[in-house]
Short mmCIF file of C-alpha atoms in Angstrom, two decimals:
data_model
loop_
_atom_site.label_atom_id
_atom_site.label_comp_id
_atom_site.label_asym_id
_atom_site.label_seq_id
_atom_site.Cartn_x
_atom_site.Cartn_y
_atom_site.Cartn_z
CA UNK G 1317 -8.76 6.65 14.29
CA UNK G 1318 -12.33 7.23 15.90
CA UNK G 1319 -11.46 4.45 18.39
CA UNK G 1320 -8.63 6.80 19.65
CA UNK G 1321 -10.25 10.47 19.07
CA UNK G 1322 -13.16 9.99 20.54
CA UNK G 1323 -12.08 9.30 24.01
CA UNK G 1324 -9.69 12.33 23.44
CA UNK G 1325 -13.21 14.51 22.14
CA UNK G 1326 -15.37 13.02 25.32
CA UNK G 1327 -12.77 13.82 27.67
CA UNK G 1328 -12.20 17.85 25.90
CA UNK G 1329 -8.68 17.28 25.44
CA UNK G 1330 -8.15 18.70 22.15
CA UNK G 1331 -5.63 17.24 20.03
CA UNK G 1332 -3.91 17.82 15.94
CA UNK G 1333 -3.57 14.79 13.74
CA UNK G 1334 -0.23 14.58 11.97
CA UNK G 1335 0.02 11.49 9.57
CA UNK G 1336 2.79 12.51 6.90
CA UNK G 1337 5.01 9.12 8.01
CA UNK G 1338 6.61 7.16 4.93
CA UNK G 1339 7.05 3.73 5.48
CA UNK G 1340 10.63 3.89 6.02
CA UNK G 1341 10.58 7.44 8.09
CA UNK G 1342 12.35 10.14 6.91
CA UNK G 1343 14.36 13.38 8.72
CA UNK G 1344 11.74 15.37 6.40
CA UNK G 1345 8.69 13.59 8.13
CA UNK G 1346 10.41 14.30 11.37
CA UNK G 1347 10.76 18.06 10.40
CA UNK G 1348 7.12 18.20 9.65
CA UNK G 1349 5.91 16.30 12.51
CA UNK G 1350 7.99 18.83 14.94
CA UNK G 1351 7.06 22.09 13.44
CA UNK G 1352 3.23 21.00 13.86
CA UNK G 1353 3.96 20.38 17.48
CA UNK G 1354 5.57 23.38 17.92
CA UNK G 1355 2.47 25.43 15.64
CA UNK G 1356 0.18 24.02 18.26
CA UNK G 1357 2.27 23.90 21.42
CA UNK G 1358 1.51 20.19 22.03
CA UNK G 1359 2.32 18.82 25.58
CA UNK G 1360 2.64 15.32 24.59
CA UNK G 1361 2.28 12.77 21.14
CA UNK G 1362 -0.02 10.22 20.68
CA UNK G 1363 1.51 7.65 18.64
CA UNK G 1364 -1.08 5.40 16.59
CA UNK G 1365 0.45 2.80 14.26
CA UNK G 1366 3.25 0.61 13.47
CA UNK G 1367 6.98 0.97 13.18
CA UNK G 1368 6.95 3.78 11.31
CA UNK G 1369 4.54 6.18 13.07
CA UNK G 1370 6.39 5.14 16.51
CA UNK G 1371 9.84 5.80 15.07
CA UNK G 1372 9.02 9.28 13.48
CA UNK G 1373 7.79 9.93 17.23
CA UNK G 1374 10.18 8.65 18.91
CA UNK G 1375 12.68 11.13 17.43
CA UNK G 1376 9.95 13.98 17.13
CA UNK G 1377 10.00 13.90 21.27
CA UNK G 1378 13.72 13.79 21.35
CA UNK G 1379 13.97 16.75 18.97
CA UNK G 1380 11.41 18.65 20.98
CA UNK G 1381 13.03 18.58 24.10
CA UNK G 1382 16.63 18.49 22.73
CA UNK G 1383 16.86 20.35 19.83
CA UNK G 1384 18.98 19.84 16.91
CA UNK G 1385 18.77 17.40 13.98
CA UNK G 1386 18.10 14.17 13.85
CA UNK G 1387 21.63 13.15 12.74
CA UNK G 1388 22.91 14.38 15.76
CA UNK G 1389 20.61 11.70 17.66
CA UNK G 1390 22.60 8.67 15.16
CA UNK G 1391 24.16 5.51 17.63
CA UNK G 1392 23.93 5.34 21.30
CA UNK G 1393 22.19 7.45 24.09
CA UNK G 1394 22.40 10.85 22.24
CA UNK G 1395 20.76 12.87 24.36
CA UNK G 1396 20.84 14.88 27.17
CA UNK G 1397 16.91 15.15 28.17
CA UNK G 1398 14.21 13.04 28.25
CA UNK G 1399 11.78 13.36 24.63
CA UNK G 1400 8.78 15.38 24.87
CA UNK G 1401 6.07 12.27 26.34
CA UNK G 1402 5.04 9.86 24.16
CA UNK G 1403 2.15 7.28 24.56
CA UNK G 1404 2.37 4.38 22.08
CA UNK G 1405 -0.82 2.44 20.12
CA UNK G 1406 0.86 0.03 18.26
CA UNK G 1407 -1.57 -1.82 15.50
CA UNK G 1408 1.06 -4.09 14.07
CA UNK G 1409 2.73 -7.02 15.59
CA UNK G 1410 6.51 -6.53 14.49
CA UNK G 1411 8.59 -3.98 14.98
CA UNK G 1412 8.12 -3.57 18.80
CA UNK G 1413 8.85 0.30 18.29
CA UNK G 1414 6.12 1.20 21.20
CA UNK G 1415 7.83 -0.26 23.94
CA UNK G 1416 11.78 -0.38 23.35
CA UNK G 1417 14.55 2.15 23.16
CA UNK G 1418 15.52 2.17 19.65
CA UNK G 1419 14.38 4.25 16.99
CA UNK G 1420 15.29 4.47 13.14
CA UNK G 1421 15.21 7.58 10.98
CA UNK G 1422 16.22 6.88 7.29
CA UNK G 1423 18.48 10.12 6.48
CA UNK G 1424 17.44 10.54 2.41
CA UNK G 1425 20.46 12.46 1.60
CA UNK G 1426 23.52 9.54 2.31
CA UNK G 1427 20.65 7.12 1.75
CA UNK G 1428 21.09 5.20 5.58
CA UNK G 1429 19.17 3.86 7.90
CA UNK G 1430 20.15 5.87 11.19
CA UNK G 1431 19.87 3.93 14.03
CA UNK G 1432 18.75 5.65 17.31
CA UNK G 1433 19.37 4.31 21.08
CA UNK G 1434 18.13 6.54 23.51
CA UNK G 1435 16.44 5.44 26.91
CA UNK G 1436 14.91 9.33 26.72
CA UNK G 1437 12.88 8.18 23.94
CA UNK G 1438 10.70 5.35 26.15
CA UNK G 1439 7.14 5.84 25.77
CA UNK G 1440 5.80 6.73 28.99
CA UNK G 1441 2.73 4.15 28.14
CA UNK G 1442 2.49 1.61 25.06
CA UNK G 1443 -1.13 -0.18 24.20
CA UNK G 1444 -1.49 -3.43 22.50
CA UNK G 1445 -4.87 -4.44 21.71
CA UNK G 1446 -4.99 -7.21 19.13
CA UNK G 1447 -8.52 -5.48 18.02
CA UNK G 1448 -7.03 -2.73 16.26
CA UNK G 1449 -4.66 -5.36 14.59
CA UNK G 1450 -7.98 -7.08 13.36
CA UNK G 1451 -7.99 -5.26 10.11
CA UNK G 1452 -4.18 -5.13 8.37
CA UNK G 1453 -3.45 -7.16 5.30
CA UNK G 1454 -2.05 -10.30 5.15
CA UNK G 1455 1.11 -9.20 3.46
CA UNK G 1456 2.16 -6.76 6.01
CA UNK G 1457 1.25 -9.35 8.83
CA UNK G 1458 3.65 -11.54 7.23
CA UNK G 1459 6.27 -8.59 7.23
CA UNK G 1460 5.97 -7.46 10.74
CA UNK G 1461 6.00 -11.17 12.09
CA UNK G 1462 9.13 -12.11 10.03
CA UNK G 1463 10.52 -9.10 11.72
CA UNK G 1464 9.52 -10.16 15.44
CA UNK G 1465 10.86 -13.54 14.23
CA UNK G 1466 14.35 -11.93 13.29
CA UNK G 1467 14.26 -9.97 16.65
CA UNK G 1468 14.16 -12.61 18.71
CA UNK G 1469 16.81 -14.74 16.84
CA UNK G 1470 19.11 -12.26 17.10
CA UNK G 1471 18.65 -11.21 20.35
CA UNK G 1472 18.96 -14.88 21.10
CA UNK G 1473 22.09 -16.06 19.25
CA UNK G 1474 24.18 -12.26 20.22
CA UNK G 1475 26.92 -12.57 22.83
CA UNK G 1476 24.65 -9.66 24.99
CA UNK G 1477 21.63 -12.74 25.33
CA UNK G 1478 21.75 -13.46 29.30
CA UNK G 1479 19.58 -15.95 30.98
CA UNK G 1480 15.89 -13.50 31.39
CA UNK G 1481 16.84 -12.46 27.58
CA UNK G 1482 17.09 -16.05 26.07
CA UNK G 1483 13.77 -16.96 27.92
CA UNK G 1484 12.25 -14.38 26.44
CA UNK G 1485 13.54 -14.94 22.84
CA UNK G 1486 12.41 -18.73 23.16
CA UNK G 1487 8.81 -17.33 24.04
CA UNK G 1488 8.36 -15.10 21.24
CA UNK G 1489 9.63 -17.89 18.80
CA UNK G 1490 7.20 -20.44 20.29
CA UNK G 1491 4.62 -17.90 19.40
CA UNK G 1492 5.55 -16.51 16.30
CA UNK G 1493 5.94 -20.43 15.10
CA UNK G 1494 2.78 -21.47 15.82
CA UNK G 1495 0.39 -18.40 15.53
CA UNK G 1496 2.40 -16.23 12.22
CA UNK G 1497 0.59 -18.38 9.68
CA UNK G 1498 -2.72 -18.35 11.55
CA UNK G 1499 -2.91 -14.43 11.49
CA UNK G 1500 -1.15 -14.27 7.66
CA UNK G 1501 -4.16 -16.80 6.47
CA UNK G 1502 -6.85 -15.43 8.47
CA UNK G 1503 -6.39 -11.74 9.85
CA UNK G 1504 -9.56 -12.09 11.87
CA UNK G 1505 -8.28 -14.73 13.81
CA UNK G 1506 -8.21 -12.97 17.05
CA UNK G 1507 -6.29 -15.70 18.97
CA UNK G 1508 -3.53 -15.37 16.53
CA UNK G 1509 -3.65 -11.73 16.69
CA UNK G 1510 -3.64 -11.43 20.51
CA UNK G 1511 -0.72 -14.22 20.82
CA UNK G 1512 1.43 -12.38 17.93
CA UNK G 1513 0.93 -9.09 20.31
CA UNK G 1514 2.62 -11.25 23.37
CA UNK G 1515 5.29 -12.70 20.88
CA UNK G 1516 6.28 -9.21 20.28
CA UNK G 1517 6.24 -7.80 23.69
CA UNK G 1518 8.31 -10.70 24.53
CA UNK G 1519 10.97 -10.60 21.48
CA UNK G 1520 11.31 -6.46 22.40
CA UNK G 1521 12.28 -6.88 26.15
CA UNK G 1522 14.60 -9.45 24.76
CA UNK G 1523 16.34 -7.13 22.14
CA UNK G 1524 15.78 -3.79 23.94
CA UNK G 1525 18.34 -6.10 26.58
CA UNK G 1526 20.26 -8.14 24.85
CA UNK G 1527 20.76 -6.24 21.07
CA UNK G 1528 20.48 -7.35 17.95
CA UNK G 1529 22.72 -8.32 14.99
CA UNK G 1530 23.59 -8.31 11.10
CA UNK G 1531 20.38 -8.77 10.47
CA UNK G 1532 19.32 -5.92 10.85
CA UNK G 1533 22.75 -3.97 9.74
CA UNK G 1534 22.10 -4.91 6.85
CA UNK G 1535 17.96 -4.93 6.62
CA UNK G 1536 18.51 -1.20 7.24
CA UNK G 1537 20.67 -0.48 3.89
CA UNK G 1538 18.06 -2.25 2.07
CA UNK G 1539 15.12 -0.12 2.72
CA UNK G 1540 17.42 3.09 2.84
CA UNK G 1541 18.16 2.85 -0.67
CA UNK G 1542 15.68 0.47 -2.39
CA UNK G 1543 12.55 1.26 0.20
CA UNK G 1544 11.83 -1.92 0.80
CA UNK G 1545 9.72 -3.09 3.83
CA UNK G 1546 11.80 -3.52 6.56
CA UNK G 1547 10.15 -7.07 8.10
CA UNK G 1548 10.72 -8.40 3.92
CA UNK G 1549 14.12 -7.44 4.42
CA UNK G 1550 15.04 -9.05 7.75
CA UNK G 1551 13.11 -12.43 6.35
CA UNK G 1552 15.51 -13.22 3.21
CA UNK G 1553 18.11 -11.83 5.16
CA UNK G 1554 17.72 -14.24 8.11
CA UNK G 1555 18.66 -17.46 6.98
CA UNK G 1556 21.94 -16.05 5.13
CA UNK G 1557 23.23 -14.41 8.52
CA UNK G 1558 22.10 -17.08 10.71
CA UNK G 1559 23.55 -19.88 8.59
CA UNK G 1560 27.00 -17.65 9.20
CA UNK G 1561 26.65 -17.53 12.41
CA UNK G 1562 26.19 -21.13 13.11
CA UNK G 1563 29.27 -22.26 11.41
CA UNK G 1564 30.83 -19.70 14.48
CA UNK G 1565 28.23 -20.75 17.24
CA UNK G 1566 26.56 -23.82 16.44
CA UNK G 1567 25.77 -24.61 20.60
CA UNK G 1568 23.79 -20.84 20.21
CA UNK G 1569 21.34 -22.57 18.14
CA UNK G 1570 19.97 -24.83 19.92
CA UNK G 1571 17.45 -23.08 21.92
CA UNK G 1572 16.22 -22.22 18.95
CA UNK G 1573 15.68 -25.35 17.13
CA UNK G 1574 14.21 -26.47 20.27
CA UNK G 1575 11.94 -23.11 20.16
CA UNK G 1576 11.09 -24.22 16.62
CA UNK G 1577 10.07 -27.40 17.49
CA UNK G 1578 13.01 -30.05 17.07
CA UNK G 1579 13.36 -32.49 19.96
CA UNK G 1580 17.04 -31.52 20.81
CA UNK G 1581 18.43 -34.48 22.88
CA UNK G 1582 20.92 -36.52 21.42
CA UNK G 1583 21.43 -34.23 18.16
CA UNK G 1584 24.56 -32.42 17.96
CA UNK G 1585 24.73 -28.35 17.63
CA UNK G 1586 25.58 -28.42 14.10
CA UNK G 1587 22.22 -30.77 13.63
CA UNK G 1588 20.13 -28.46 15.60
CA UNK G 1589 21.74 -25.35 13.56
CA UNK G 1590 20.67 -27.34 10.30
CA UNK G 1591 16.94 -27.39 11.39
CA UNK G 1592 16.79 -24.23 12.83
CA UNK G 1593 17.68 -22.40 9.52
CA UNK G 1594 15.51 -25.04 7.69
CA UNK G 1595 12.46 -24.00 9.38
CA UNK G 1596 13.15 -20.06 9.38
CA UNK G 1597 13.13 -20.75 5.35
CA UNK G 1598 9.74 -23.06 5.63
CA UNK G 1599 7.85 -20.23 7.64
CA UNK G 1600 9.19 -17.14 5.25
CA UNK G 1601 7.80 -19.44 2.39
CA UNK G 1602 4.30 -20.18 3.79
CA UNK G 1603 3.70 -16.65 4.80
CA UNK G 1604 4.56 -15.49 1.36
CA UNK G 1605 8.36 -13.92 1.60
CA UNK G 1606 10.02 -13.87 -1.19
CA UNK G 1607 13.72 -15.05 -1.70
CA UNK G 1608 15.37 -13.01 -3.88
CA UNK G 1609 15.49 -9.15 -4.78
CA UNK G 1610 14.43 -10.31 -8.27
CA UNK G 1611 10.90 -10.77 -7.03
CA UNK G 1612 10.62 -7.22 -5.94
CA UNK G 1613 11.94 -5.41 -9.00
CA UNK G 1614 15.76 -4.93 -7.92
CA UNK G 1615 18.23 -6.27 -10.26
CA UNK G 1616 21.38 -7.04 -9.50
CA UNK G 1617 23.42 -4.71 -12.11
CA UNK G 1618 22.08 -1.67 -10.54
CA UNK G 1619 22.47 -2.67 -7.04
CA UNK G 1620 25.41 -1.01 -5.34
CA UNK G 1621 26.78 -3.40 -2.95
CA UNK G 1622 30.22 -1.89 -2.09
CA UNK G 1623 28.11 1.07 -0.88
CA UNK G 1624 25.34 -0.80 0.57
CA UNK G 1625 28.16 -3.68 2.58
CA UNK G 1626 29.86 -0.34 3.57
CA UNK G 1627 27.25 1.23 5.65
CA UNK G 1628 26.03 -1.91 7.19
CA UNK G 1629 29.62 -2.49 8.64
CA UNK G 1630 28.63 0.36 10.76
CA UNK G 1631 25.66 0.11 11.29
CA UNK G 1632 24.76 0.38 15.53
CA UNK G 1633 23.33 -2.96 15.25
CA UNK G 1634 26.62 -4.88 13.76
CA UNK G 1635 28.62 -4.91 16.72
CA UNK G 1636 26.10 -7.52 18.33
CA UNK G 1637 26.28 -10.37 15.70
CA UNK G 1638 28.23 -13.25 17.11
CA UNK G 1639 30.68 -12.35 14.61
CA UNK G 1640 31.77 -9.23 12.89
CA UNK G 1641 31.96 -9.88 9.15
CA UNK G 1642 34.81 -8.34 6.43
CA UNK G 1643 33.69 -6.01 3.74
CA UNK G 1644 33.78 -8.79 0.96
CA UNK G 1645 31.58 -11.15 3.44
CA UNK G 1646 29.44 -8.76 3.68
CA UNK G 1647 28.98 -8.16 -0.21
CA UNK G 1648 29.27 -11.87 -0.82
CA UNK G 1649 25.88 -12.15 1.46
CA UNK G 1650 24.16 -9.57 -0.68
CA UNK G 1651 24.97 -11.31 -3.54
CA UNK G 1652 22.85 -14.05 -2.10
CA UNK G 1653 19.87 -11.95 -2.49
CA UNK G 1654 20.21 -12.56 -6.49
#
């Protein structure tokens, strides 16, 4: 934090620190976060940290200008005003909350993810400095990168991926393949760190465009109820989806095979599909992911999947998969969590 106060202190711009964020943010943390801006008539928000803190100010802005609750704020361009402003200093390289237009508030009463579009809730200025990225465990760099990974899939296999989009998804996946198990193994690696920043920046101007998918529809449930870290989520999710999707678009997958490293001429889509998946599983294994629920605790006879397969069907991100899956499909991919 001194890297960011004290240019605030030298300057005399004085400032309150707010950091009651969970993990998965909450419409309580929101509360809290708005009725200290109000206590201290705050002109703008400084947002230092990862998904979390960004999301919880994302919606803090919107509530500050807008009013209301955050539920009323749930699916697609909500509001009327622009949020209060917001400058974004991201310090992980995942969720690319600093610089897109989607937000996610986890409402603990119905136990769901809400998911926010809002173009009123842009930061007016985002700041990526690999430095401040120097420091975070290898476990959440793994998380956060298998998240960037699982943005730019998606946003590369939806029917929304245009031609700027898809060469932006290939970028971040050249990146995150080469340079996620260099910052996982060594966190001061500060090449890794500053090319994981560009595979994010590149991976959220692809999915801030094009959307994302089922991945994530069903990533939210997850950490609604269970509280599970969202990247973990979207990495044993990924394979299950993608593997789903390719039986629908195989020819989708092969920019990314090729992104992943397969020499694509003279192999067939369904060959290219094959490796692609292959080598999302090989990566989530070396930076640690684990593949089932069992590994974190969750078993499967207290796991409610009706209600879980329920809320992801309607989930703002579903209607970008390349395919929009049944009820039972959906529980039937849960199950492969297990």
């Amino acid at each position: 934090m001194p890297k960011v106060t004290a240019p605030l202190d030298a300057a005399g711009i004085s400032y309150v620190v707010f950091e009651d964020v969970d993990p998965n943010p909450s419409c309580k943390n929101v509360y809290d976060g708005l009725a200290v801006l109000k206590e201290n008539n705050c002109d703008f928000i400084l947002s230092v940290g990862g998904g979390s803190p960004q999301d919880a100010a994302s919606c803090i802005s919107i509530m500050a200008t807008n009013g209301g609750t955050p539920q009323d704020y749930e699916g697609l361009h909500k509001s009327k005003e622009k949020g209060l402003p917001v400058v974004a200093i991201n310090t992980t390289a995942g969720t690319s909350a600093e610089i897109t237009i989607n937000y996610v508030i986890t409402d603990e009463e119905r136990k769901v993810k809400m998911v926010m579009v809002d173009k009123n809730s842009l930061a007016i200025m985002s700041v990526n400095d690999p430095e401040l990225m120097l420091s975070k465990p290898a476990d959440l760099t793994a998380a956060t990168g298998m998240d960037a990974l699982t943005h730019a899939i998606e946003a590369l296999v939806t029917p929304g991926a245009y031609g700027v989009t898809k060469k932006l998804s290939i970028g971040a996946i050249e990146l995150i393949k080469e340079f996620l198990p260099r910052a996982v193994a060594n966190g001061q690696d500060i090449e890794a760190r500053e090319a994981m920043v560009n595979a994010i920046f590149l991976g959220g101007m692809a999915f801030n465009n094009a959307g994302l998918g089922y991945v994530h529809s069903m990533a939210h449930q997850l950490g609604a109820v269970y509280h599970l870290p969202h990247g973990v989520c979207c990495a044993m999710l990924l394979p299950i989806i993608e593997r789903e999707n390719a039986k629908r678009v195989p020819a989708a997958f092969r920019d990314v095979a090729k992104a992943l490293g397969l020499v694509t001429d003279g192999k067939s889509d369904e060959a290219c599909a094959d490796y692609a998946i292959a080598e999302i599983e090989k990566l989530s294994a070396a930076v640690g992911i684990p593949k089932k629920l069992t590994e974190l605790d969750i078993k499967e006879e207290d796991f409610d999947f009706e209600y879980l397969s329920q809320n992801a069907l309607i989930d703002a991100c579903a209607p970008g998969n390349p395919f929009m899956p049944t009820l039972d499909e959906t529980i039937a991919f849960y199950k492969e969590l297990f």
